[in-house]
Amino acid sequence: MNAPGATLHDFADGRALAAALAERVAGCLREGLRERGGALLAVSGGRTPLHFFEQLAQSPLDWSKVQLTLVDERWVDENDPRSNARLVREHLLRHAAATARFVPLYTGAATPEDGLAEADRRVRALPLPFDAVVLGMGADGHTASFFPGGDQLEAALDPNLPTGVVPMRAPGASEPRITLTLATLLATRHLFLHIEGRDKREVLDRALEKAAPYPIRAVLERAPVAVYWCP
């Protein structure tokens, strides 16, 4: 791992990874609760983090003082099976974590552009910095909704962009999306990247090369990242 501050934690399988990552993130949240009286977490959607969600949901801490949001969201109703908010509600906001306050990015507007102002207001109201941000990565090297070829990719990766979220449409995204900007994601005390499979590890290794065009590189070169990986 040769990007600035990137460290690799590898595990035999997804269950072991999920348990370790949940323990580490819960520790970050406890630190926030102890030092500031509240904690703030951003997580990714998709199928990869489900075991992690289920492990974290059982972590003993004062979840009523934890706020939780997503790093990005598909612009679909929360009842849609592809909704990241639905996955969070079904797999994370359960057990001990049921009392956490969830702040969704989807607003119900017709398009992410129509809902941008409200989504941005919600993000700006969060008590940044995050205590932990847990990113994922696609086989095309995207993270959050920083897709190669995305119509707002340049804006999303602009560290000086004054807004907290941007809409995103891209050839590799099945639906329009909304995503936290790079600057918002980097406003965190602890940054994690959760990936599984040898194919994604190969993408990550290529992304760590300076000339790599993958969007994940924008994160790796700007902040310390703890990478949790299993085959």
Coordinates of N, CA and C in Angstrom, one line a residue:
M1 N 0.9 -1.2 0.0 CA 0.0 0.0 0.0 C 0.9 1.2 0.0
N2 N 1.0 1.9 -1.1 CA 1.9 3.0 -1.2 C 1.3 4.4 -1.3
A3 N 0.0 4.5 -1.2 CA -0.6 5.8 -1.1 C -0.4 6.4 0.2
P4 N -0.4 7.8 0.4 CA -0.1 8.4 1.6 C -1.1 7.9 2.7
G5 N -0.6 7.2 3.7 CA -1.4 6.9 4.9 C -2.3 5.7 4.7
A6 N -2.3 5.0 3.5 CA -3.2 3.9 3.3 C -2.6 2.6 4.0
T7 N -3.4 2.0 4.8 CA -3.0 0.7 5.5 C -4.0 -0.4 5.2
L8 N -3.5 -1.6 5.0 CA -4.3 -2.7 4.6 C -4.5 -3.6 5.8
H9 N -5.8 -4.0 6.0 CA -6.1 -5.0 7.0 C -6.8 -6.1 6.2
D10 N -6.2 -7.3 6.1 CA -6.8 -8.3 5.3 C -7.4 -9.5 6.2
F11 N -8.4 -10.1 5.8 CA -9.1 -11.1 6.5 C -9.4 -12.3 5.7
A12 N -9.7 -13.5 6.3 CA -9.9 -14.7 5.6 C -11.2 -14.7 4.9
D13 N -12.2 -14.0 5.4 CA -13.5 -14.0 4.8 C -14.3 -12.8 5.2
G14 N -15.5 -12.7 4.6 CA -16.3 -11.5 4.9 C -16.9 -11.4 6.3
R15 N -17.1 -12.5 6.9 CA -17.6 -12.5 8.3 C -16.6 -12.0 9.2
A16 N -15.3 -12.4 9.1 CA -14.3 -12.0 9.9 C -14.0 -10.5 9.7
L17 N -14.0 -10.1 8.5 CA -13.9 -8.6 8.1 C -15.0 -7.8 8.8
A18 N -16.2 -8.2 8.6 CA -17.4 -7.5 9.1 C -17.2 -7.3 10.7
A19 N -16.8 -8.4 11.4 CA -16.7 -8.3 12.8 C -15.7 -7.3 13.2
A20 N -14.5 -7.3 12.5 CA -13.4 -6.4 12.9 C -13.7 -5.0 12.5
L21 N -14.3 -4.8 11.4 CA -14.7 -3.4 11.0 C -15.7 -2.8 11.9
A22 N -16.7 -3.7 12.3 CA -17.8 -3.2 13.2 C -17.2 -2.8 14.5
E23 N -16.3 -3.6 15.0 CA -15.6 -3.3 16.3 C -14.9 -2.0 16.2
R24 N -14.2 -1.8 15.1 CA -13.4 -0.5 14.9 C -14.3 0.7 14.8
V25 N -15.3 0.6 14.0 CA -16.2 1.7 13.8 C -17.0 2.0 15.1
A26 N -17.4 1.0 15.8 CA -18.1 1.2 17.1 C -17.1 2.0 18.1
G27 N -15.8 1.6 18.0 CA -14.9 2.3 18.8 C -14.8 3.8 18.5
C28 N -14.8 4.1 17.2 CA -14.8 5.5 16.8 C -16.0 6.2 17.3
L29 N -17.2 5.6 17.2 CA -18.4 6.2 17.7 C -18.4 6.4 19.2
R30 N -17.9 5.4 19.9 CA -17.7 5.6 21.4 C -16.8 6.8 21.7
E31 N -15.8 6.9 21.0 CA -14.9 8.0 21.2 C -15.6 9.3 21.0
G32 N -16.4 9.5 20.0 CA -17.2 10.7 19.8 C -18.2 10.9 20.9
L33 N -18.8 9.9 21.3 CA -19.8 10.0 22.4 C -19.1 10.4 23.7
R34 N -18.0 9.9 24.0 CA -17.2 10.2 25.2 C -16.7 11.6 25.2
E35 N -16.2 12.0 24.0 CA -15.5 13.3 24.0 C -16.4 14.5 23.6
R36 N -17.5 14.2 22.9 CA -18.3 15.3 22.4 C -19.8 15.1 22.7
G37 N -20.2 14.0 23.3 CA -21.6 13.8 23.7 C -22.5 13.3 22.5
G38 N -21.9 13.1 21.4 CA -22.6 12.6 20.2 C -21.7 12.1 19.2
A39 N -22.2 11.3 18.2 CA -21.3 10.7 17.2 C -22.0 10.8 15.8
L40 N -21.2 10.8 14.8 CA -21.7 10.9 13.4 C -21.0 10.0 12.5
L41 N -21.8 9.2 11.7 CA -21.3 8.1 10.9 C -21.9 8.2 9.5
A42 N -21.1 8.0 8.4 CA -21.6 7.9 7.1 C -21.1 6.5 6.5
V43 N -22.1 5.8 5.9 CA -21.8 4.5 5.4 C -22.2 4.4 3.9
S44 N -21.7 3.3 3.3 CA -22.0 3.1 1.9 C -23.2 2.1 1.8
G45 N -23.8 2.0 0.6 CA -24.8 1.1 0.3 C -24.3 -0.1 -0.5
G46 N -25.2 -0.8 -1.2 CA -24.9 -2.0 -1.9 C -24.9 -3.2 -1.1
R47 N -24.5 -4.3 -1.7 CA -24.5 -5.6 -0.9 C -23.3 -5.9 -0.1
T48 N -22.2 -5.3 -0.4 CA -20.9 -5.6 0.3 C -21.0 -5.4 1.8
P49 N -21.6 -4.3 2.3 CA -21.5 -4.0 3.7 C -22.6 -4.6 4.6
L50 N -23.4 -5.5 4.0 CA -24.6 -6.0 4.8 C -24.1 -6.8 6.1
H51 N -23.1 -7.6 6.0 CA -22.7 -8.3 7.2 C -22.1 -7.3 8.2
F52 N -21.4 -6.3 7.7 CA -20.9 -5.3 8.6 C -22.0 -4.5 9.3
F53 N -23.0 -4.2 8.5 CA -24.2 -3.5 9.1 C -24.8 -4.3 10.3
E54 N -25.0 -5.6 10.0 CA -25.6 -6.5 11.0 C -24.7 -6.7 12.2
Q55 N -23.4 -6.7 12.1 CA -22.5 -6.7 13.2 C -22.5 -5.4 14.0
L56 N -22.5 -4.3 13.3 CA -22.4 -3.0 13.9 C -23.7 -2.7 14.7
A57 N -24.9 -3.2 14.1 CA -26.2 -2.9 14.8 C -26.2 -3.5 16.2
Q58 N -25.4 -4.5 16.5 CA -25.5 -5.1 17.8 C -24.4 -4.6 18.7
S59 N -23.7 -3.6 18.3 CA -22.6 -3.0 19.2 C -23.2 -2.2 20.3
P60 N -22.8 -2.5 21.5 CA -23.4 -1.8 22.7 C -22.8 -0.4 22.9
L61 N -23.6 0.6 22.5 CA -23.2 2.0 22.7 C -24.5 2.8 22.7
D62 N -24.5 4.1 23.1 CA -25.7 4.9 23.2 C -26.1 5.4 21.8
W63 N -26.8 4.5 21.1 CA -27.1 4.8 19.7 C -28.1 6.0 19.6
S64 N -28.8 6.3 20.6 CA -29.8 7.5 20.6 C -29.0 8.8 20.4
K65 N -27.7 8.8 20.6 CA -26.9 10.0 20.4 C -26.0 9.9 19.1
V66 N -26.3 9.0 18.3 CA -25.6 8.8 17.0 C -26.5 9.2 15.9
Q67 N -25.9 10.0 15.0 CA -26.5 10.4 13.7 C -25.8 9.6 12.6
L68 N -26.6 9.2 11.6 CA -26.1 8.3 10.5 C -26.6 8.8 9.2
T69 N -25.8 8.8 8.2 CA -26.2 9.1 6.9 C -25.5 8.2 5.9
L70 N -25.7 8.5 4.6 CA -25.1 7.7 3.5 C -24.1 8.5 2.8
V71 N -23.1 7.8 2.2 CA -22.1 8.6 1.4 C -22.7 8.9 0.0
D72 N -23.7 8.1 -0.4 CA -24.4 8.4 -1.7 C -25.7 7.6 -1.7
E73 N -26.5 8.0 -2.7 CA -27.8 7.3 -2.8 C -28.3 7.3 -4.2
R74 N -28.9 6.2 -4.6 CA -29.6 6.1 -5.8 C -30.9 6.9 -5.7
W75 N -31.3 7.6 -6.8 CA -32.5 8.4 -6.7 C -33.7 7.6 -6.9
V76 N -34.0 6.8 -6.0 CA -35.2 5.9 -6.0 C -35.9 6.0 -4.7
D77 N -37.2 5.6 -4.7 CA -38.0 5.6 -3.5 C -37.4 4.7 -2.5
E78 N -37.5 5.0 -1.2 CA -37.0 4.1 -0.1 C -37.6 2.7 -0.1
N79 N -38.7 2.5 -0.7 CA -39.2 1.2 -0.8 C -38.6 0.3 -1.9
D80 N -37.9 1.0 -2.8 CA -37.2 0.3 -3.9 C -36.1 -0.6 -3.4
P81 N -36.0 -1.9 -3.9 CA -35.0 -2.8 -3.4 C -33.6 -2.2 -3.7
R82 N -33.4 -1.3 -4.6 CA -32.0 -0.7 -4.8 C -31.7 0.5 -4.0
S83 N -32.7 0.9 -3.1 CA -32.4 2.0 -2.3 C -31.4 1.7 -1.2
N84 N -30.4 2.5 -1.1 CA -29.4 2.4 0.0 C -30.1 2.6 1.4
A85 N -31.0 3.6 1.4 CA -31.7 3.9 2.7 C -32.4 2.6 3.1
R86 N -33.1 1.9 2.2 CA -33.8 0.7 2.6 C -32.8 -0.3 3.2
L87 N -31.7 -0.5 2.6 CA -30.7 -1.4 3.2 C -30.3 -1.0 4.6
V88 N -30.0 0.2 4.8 CA -29.6 0.7 6.1 C -30.7 0.5 7.1
R89 N -32.0 0.8 6.7 CA -33.1 0.6 7.7 C -33.3 -0.9 8.0
E90 N -33.1 -1.8 7.0 CA -33.4 -3.2 7.2 C -32.2 -3.9 7.9
H91 N -31.0 -3.5 7.7 CA -29.8 -4.2 8.2 C -29.0 -3.5 9.3
L92 N -29.1 -2.2 9.4 CA -28.3 -1.5 10.4 C -29.2 -0.8 11.5
L93 N -30.3 -0.3 11.2 CA -31.1 0.4 12.2 C -32.0 -0.6 12.9
R94 N -31.3 -1.6 13.5 CA -32.0 -2.7 14.2 C -31.3 -2.9 15.5
H95 N -31.9 -3.8 16.4 CA -31.2 -4.2 17.6 C -30.8 -2.9 18.4
A96 N -29.6 -2.9 18.9 CA -29.1 -1.7 19.7 C -29.1 -0.4 18.9
A97 N -28.9 -0.5 17.5 CA -28.8 0.7 16.7 C -30.2 1.2 16.3
A98 N -31.3 0.7 16.7 CA -32.6 1.1 16.3 C -32.9 2.6 16.7
T99 N -32.3 3.1 17.7 CA -32.6 4.4 18.1 C -31.7 5.5 17.5
A100 N -30.8 5.1 16.6 CA -29.9 6.1 15.9 C -30.8 7.0 15.0
R101 N -30.4 8.2 14.8 CA -31.1 9.1 13.9 C -30.5 9.0 12.5
F102 N -31.3 8.6 11.6 CA -30.9 8.4 10.2 C -31.3 9.6 9.4
V103 N -30.3 10.2 8.6 CA -30.5 11.3 7.8 C -30.4 10.9 6.3
P104 N -31.5 10.6 5.6 CA -31.4 10.2 4.2 C -31.0 11.3 3.3
L105 N -30.5 10.9 2.1 CA -30.2 11.9 1.1 C -31.3 12.0 0.1
Y106 N -32.1 11.0 -0.1 CA -33.2 11.0 -1.0 C -34.3 11.8 -0.4
T107 N -34.9 12.8 -1.2 CA -35.9 13.7 -0.6 C -37.3 13.5 -1.1
G108 N -37.5 12.6 -2.1 CA -38.8 12.4 -2.7 C -39.0 13.3 -3.9
A109 N -38.1 14.2 -4.2 CA -38.3 15.1 -5.4 C -38.2 14.2 -6.6
A110 N -38.6 14.8 -7.7 CA -38.6 14.0 -9.0 C -37.2 13.6 -9.5
T111 N -36.2 14.5 -9.3 CA -34.9 14.3 -9.7 C -33.9 14.7 -8.6
P112 N -32.7 14.2 -8.7 CA -31.7 14.7 -7.7 C -31.4 16.2 -7.8
E113 N -31.5 16.7 -9.0 CA -31.3 18.1 -9.2 C -32.5 18.9 -8.5
D114 N -33.7 18.4 -8.6 CA -34.8 19.0 -7.9 C -34.7 18.9 -6.4
G115 N -34.1 17.8 -5.9 CA -33.9 17.6 -4.5 C -32.6 18.1 -3.9
L116 N -31.8 18.7 -4.7 CA -30.4 19.0 -4.3 C -30.4 20.0 -3.1
A117 N -31.2 21.0 -3.2 CA -31.2 22.0 -2.1 C -31.5 21.4 -0.8
E118 N -32.5 20.6 -0.7 CA -33.0 20.0 0.5 C -31.9 19.0 1.0
A119 N -31.4 18.1 0.1 CA -30.3 17.2 0.5 C -29.1 17.9 1.0
D120 N -28.7 19.0 0.4 CA -27.6 19.8 0.8 C -27.9 20.4 2.2
R121 N -29.1 20.9 2.4 CA -29.4 21.4 3.7 C -29.3 20.4 4.8
R122 N -29.7 19.2 4.5 CA -29.6 18.1 5.5 C -28.2 17.8 5.9
V123 N -27.3 17.8 4.8 CA -25.9 17.5 5.1 C -25.2 18.6 5.8
R124 N -25.5 19.8 5.4 CA -24.9 21.0 6.1 C -25.3 21.1 7.6
A125 N -26.5 20.5 7.9 CA -27.0 20.5 9.3 C -26.3 19.5 10.2
L126 N -25.6 18.6 9.6 CA -24.9 17.5 10.4 C -23.7 18.2 11.1
P127 N -23.4 17.7 12.3 CA -22.3 18.2 13.1 C -20.9 17.7 12.7
L128 N -20.5 18.1 11.5 CA -19.2 17.6 10.9 C -18.1 18.1 11.8
P129 N -17.0 17.4 11.9 CA -16.6 16.2 11.0 C -17.3 14.9 11.5
F130 N -17.3 14.0 10.6 CA -17.8 12.6 10.9 C -16.8 12.0 11.9
D131 N -17.3 11.1 12.7 CA -16.4 10.2 13.5 C -15.8 9.1 12.6
A132 N -16.6 8.6 11.7 CA -16.2 7.6 10.8 C -16.9 7.7 9.5
V133 N -16.2 7.5 8.4 CA -16.8 7.3 7.0 C -16.4 6.0 6.5
V134 N -17.3 5.1 6.1 CA -17.0 3.8 5.5 C -17.4 3.8 4.0
L135 N -16.3 3.8 3.2 CA -16.5 3.8 1.7 C -16.5 2.4 1.2
G136 N -17.1 2.2 0.0 CA -16.9 1.0 -0.8 C -16.2 1.4 -2.1
M137 N -16.1 0.4 -3.0 CA -15.5 0.7 -4.3 C -16.0 -0.3 -5.3
G138 N -16.3 0.2 -6.5 CA -16.8 -0.7 -7.5 C -15.6 -1.2 -8.4
A139 N -15.9 -2.2 -9.3 CA -14.9 -2.7 -10.1 C -14.4 -1.7 -11.1
D140 N -15.1 -0.6 -11.3 CA -14.6 0.5 -12.2 C -13.8 1.5 -11.5
G141 N -13.5 1.3 -10.2 CA -12.8 2.2 -9.4 C -13.5 3.4 -8.8
H142 N -14.9 3.3 -8.9 CA -15.7 4.4 -8.3 C -15.9 4.2 -6.8
T143 N -16.0 5.3 -6.1 CA -16.4 5.2 -4.7 C -17.4 6.3 -4.5
A144 N -18.3 6.1 -3.4 CA -19.5 7.0 -3.3 C -20.1 7.0 -4.7
S145 N -20.5 8.1 -5.3 CA -21.0 8.1 -6.7 C -20.0 8.8 -7.6
F146 N -18.7 8.7 -7.3 CA -17.7 9.3 -8.1 C -17.4 8.3 -9.3
F147 N -18.3 8.3 -10.3 CA -18.2 7.3 -11.4 C -17.3 7.9 -12.5
P148 N -16.5 7.0 -13.1 CA -15.8 7.4 -14.3 C -16.8 7.9 -15.3
G149 N -16.6 9.1 -15.9 CA -17.5 9.6 -16.9 C -18.7 10.3 -16.3
G150 N -18.8 10.4 -15.0 CA -19.9 11.1 -14.4 C -20.0 12.5 -14.8
D151 N -21.3 13.0 -15.0 CA -21.5 14.3 -15.5 C -21.1 15.4 -14.5
Q152 N -21.0 15.1 -13.2 CA -20.6 16.1 -12.2 C -19.3 15.6 -11.5
L153 N -18.6 14.7 -12.1 CA -17.4 14.2 -11.4 C -16.4 15.2 -11.1
E154 N -16.1 16.1 -12.0 CA -15.1 17.2 -11.7 C -15.6 18.0 -10.5
A155 N -16.9 18.4 -10.4 CA -17.4 19.2 -9.3 C -17.3 18.4 -8.0
A156 N -17.7 17.1 -8.1 CA -17.7 16.3 -6.9 C -16.3 16.1 -6.3
L157 N -15.3 16.1 -7.1 CA -13.9 15.9 -6.7 C -13.2 17.3 -6.4
D158 N -13.9 18.4 -6.6 CA -13.3 19.7 -6.3 C -13.2 19.9 -4.8
P159 N -12.0 20.0 -4.2 CA -11.9 20.2 -2.8 C -12.5 21.5 -2.3
N160 N -12.6 22.4 -3.2 CA -13.1 23.8 -2.8 C -14.6 24.0 -3.1
L161 N -15.3 22.9 -3.5 CA -16.7 23.1 -3.8 C -17.5 23.4 -2.5
P162 N -18.3 24.5 -2.6 CA -18.9 24.9 -1.3 C -20.1 24.1 -0.9
T163 N -20.6 23.2 -1.7 CA -21.8 22.5 -1.4 C -21.4 21.1 -0.8
G164 N -22.3 20.5 0.0 CA -22.0 19.2 0.6 C -22.4 18.0 -0.3
V165 N -23.2 18.2 -1.2 CA -23.7 17.1 -2.1 C -23.8 17.6 -3.5
V166 N -23.7 16.6 -4.5 CA -23.9 17.0 -5.9 C -24.7 15.8 -6.5
P167 N -25.5 16.1 -7.5 CA -26.2 15.0 -8.3 C -25.2 14.4 -9.2
M168 N -25.4 13.1 -9.6 CA -24.5 12.4 -10.5 C -25.3 11.5 -11.5
R169 N -24.9 11.6 -12.7 CA -25.4 10.7 -13.8 C -24.2 10.2 -14.5
A170 N -24.2 8.9 -14.7 CA -23.0 8.3 -15.4 C -23.4 7.0 -16.1
P171 N -22.6 6.7 -17.1 CA -22.8 5.5 -17.9 C -22.8 4.2 -17.0
G172 N -22.0 4.2 -15.9 CA -21.9 3.0 -15.1 C -22.9 3.0 -14.0
A173 N -23.8 4.0 -13.9 CA -24.8 4.1 -12.8 C -26.1 3.8 -13.4
S174 N -26.9 2.8 -12.8 CA -28.2 2.4 -13.4 C -29.2 3.5 -13.2
E175 N -29.1 4.3 -12.2 CA -30.0 5.4 -11.9 C -29.3 6.7 -11.6
P176 N -30.0 7.8 -11.7 CA -29.4 9.1 -11.3 C -29.1 8.9 -9.8
R177 N -28.1 9.6 -9.3 CA -27.6 9.5 -7.9 C -27.4 10.9 -7.3
I178 N -27.2 10.9 -6.0 CA -26.7 12.0 -5.3 C -25.6 11.6 -4.4
T179 N -24.6 12.4 -4.2 CA -23.4 11.9 -3.5 C -22.8 13.0 -2.6
L180 N -22.3 12.7 -1.5 CA -21.5 13.6 -0.8 C -20.3 13.9 -1.6
T181 N -19.8 15.2 -1.5 CA -18.6 15.6 -2.3 C -17.4 15.0 -1.6
L182 N -16.2 15.1 -2.3 CA -15.0 14.6 -1.8 C -14.6 15.4 -0.5
A183 N -14.8 16.7 -0.6 CA -14.5 17.6 0.6 C -15.3 17.2 1.8
T184 N -16.6 16.8 1.6 CA -17.4 16.4 2.7 C -17.0 15.0 3.3
L185 N -16.6 14.1 2.4 CA -16.2 12.8 2.8 C -14.9 12.9 3.6
L186 N -14.0 13.8 3.2 CA -12.7 14.0 3.9 C -12.8 14.7 5.2
A187 N -14.0 15.2 5.5 CA -14.2 15.9 6.8 C -14.6 14.8 7.8
T188 N -13.7 14.0 8.2 CA -13.9 12.8 9.1 C -12.7 12.6 9.9
R189 N -12.9 12.1 11.1 CA -11.8 11.7 12.0 C -11.2 10.4 11.6
H190 N -12.0 9.5 11.0 CA -11.5 8.1 10.6 C -12.1 7.8 9.3
L191 N -11.3 7.3 8.3 CA -11.8 7.0 7.0 C -11.5 5.5 6.6
F192 N -12.5 4.7 6.3 CA -12.3 3.3 6.0 C -12.7 3.0 4.6
L193 N -12.1 2.0 4.0 CA -12.5 1.5 2.6 C -12.7 0.0 2.8
H194 N -13.9 -0.4 2.5 CA -14.3 -1.8 2.7 C -14.5 -2.4 1.3
I195 N -13.7 -3.4 1.0 CA -13.8 -4.1 -0.3 C -13.6 -5.6 -0.2
E196 N -14.2 -6.3 -1.0 CA -14.1 -7.8 -1.0 C -13.9 -8.3 -2.4
G197 N -13.1 -9.4 -2.5 CA -12.9 -10.0 -3.8 C -11.5 -9.7 -4.4
R198 N -10.9 -10.6 -5.0 CA -9.6 -10.4 -5.6 C -9.6 -9.4 -6.8
D199 N -10.7 -9.4 -7.5 CA -10.8 -8.4 -8.6 C -10.8 -7.0 -8.1
K200 N -11.4 -6.7 -7.0 CA -11.4 -5.3 -6.4 C -10.0 -5.0 -5.8
R201 N -9.4 -6.0 -5.3 CA -8.0 -5.8 -4.7 C -7.1 -5.4 -5.9
E202 N -7.3 -6.0 -7.0 CA -6.4 -5.7 -8.2 C -6.7 -4.3 -8.7
V203 N -8.0 -3.9 -8.6 CA -8.3 -2.5 -9.0 C -7.7 -1.5 -8.0
L204 N -7.8 -1.9 -6.7 CA -7.2 -1.0 -5.7 C -5.7 -0.9 -5.9
D205 N -5.0 -2.0 -6.2 CA -3.6 -1.9 -6.4 C -3.2 -1.0 -7.6
R206 N -4.0 -1.1 -8.6 CA -3.8 -0.2 -9.8 C -4.1 1.2 -9.4
A207 N -5.1 1.4 -8.6 CA -5.5 2.8 -8.2 C -4.4 3.4 -7.3
L208 N -3.6 2.6 -6.7 CA -2.5 3.2 -5.9 C -1.3 3.6 -6.7
E209 N -1.3 3.3 -8.0 CA -0.3 3.8 -8.9 C -0.6 5.3 -9.2
K210 N 0.4 6.1 -9.3 CA 0.1 7.6 -9.4 C -0.6 7.9 -10.7
A211 N -0.4 7.2 -11.8 CA -1.0 7.5 -13.0 C -2.4 6.9 -13.2
A212 N -2.9 6.1 -12.2 CA -4.2 5.4 -12.3 C -5.3 6.4 -12.5
P213 N -6.3 6.2 -13.4 CA -7.4 7.2 -13.6 C -8.6 6.9 -12.7
Y214 N -8.5 6.0 -11.8 CA -9.7 5.6 -11.0 C -10.1 6.8 -10.1
P215 N -11.4 7.0 -9.9 CA -11.8 8.1 -9.0 C -11.4 7.8 -7.5
I216 N -11.3 6.5 -7.1 CA -10.9 6.2 -5.8 C -9.6 6.8 -5.4
R217 N -8.8 7.0 -6.5 CA -7.4 7.6 -6.3 C -7.5 9.0 -5.6
A218 N -8.6 9.8 -5.9 CA -8.7 11.1 -5.3 C -8.8 11.0 -3.8
V219 N -9.4 10.0 -3.3 CA -9.5 9.8 -1.8 C -8.2 9.3 -1.3
L220 N -7.6 8.3 -1.9 CA -6.4 7.7 -1.4 C -5.2 8.6 -1.3
E221 N -5.2 9.6 -2.2 CA -4.0 10.5 -2.2 C -4.2 11.7 -1.3
R222 N -5.4 11.8 -0.7 CA -5.6 13.0 0.1 C -5.8 12.7 1.6
A223 N -5.9 11.5 2.0 CA -6.2 11.3 3.5 C -5.8 9.9 3.9
P224 N -5.5 9.7 5.1 CA -5.2 8.3 5.6 C -6.4 7.4 5.5
V225 N -6.3 6.3 4.9 CA -7.4 5.4 4.7 C -7.0 4.0 5.3
A226 N -7.9 3.4 6.1 CA -7.8 2.1 6.6 C -8.6 1.2 5.6
V227 N -7.9 0.3 4.9 CA -8.5 -0.6 3.9 C -8.8 -1.9 4.6
Y228 N -10.0 -2.3 4.6 CA -10.4 -3.6 5.1 C -10.8 -4.5 3.9
W229 N -10.1 -5.6 3.7 CA -10.3 -6.4 2.5 C -10.2 -7.9 2.8
C230 N -11.0 -8.7 2.1 CA -11.0 -10.1 2.1 C -11.1 -10.7 0.7
P231 N -10.6 -11.9 0.4 CA -10.7 -12.4 -0.9 C -12.2 -12.7 -1.3

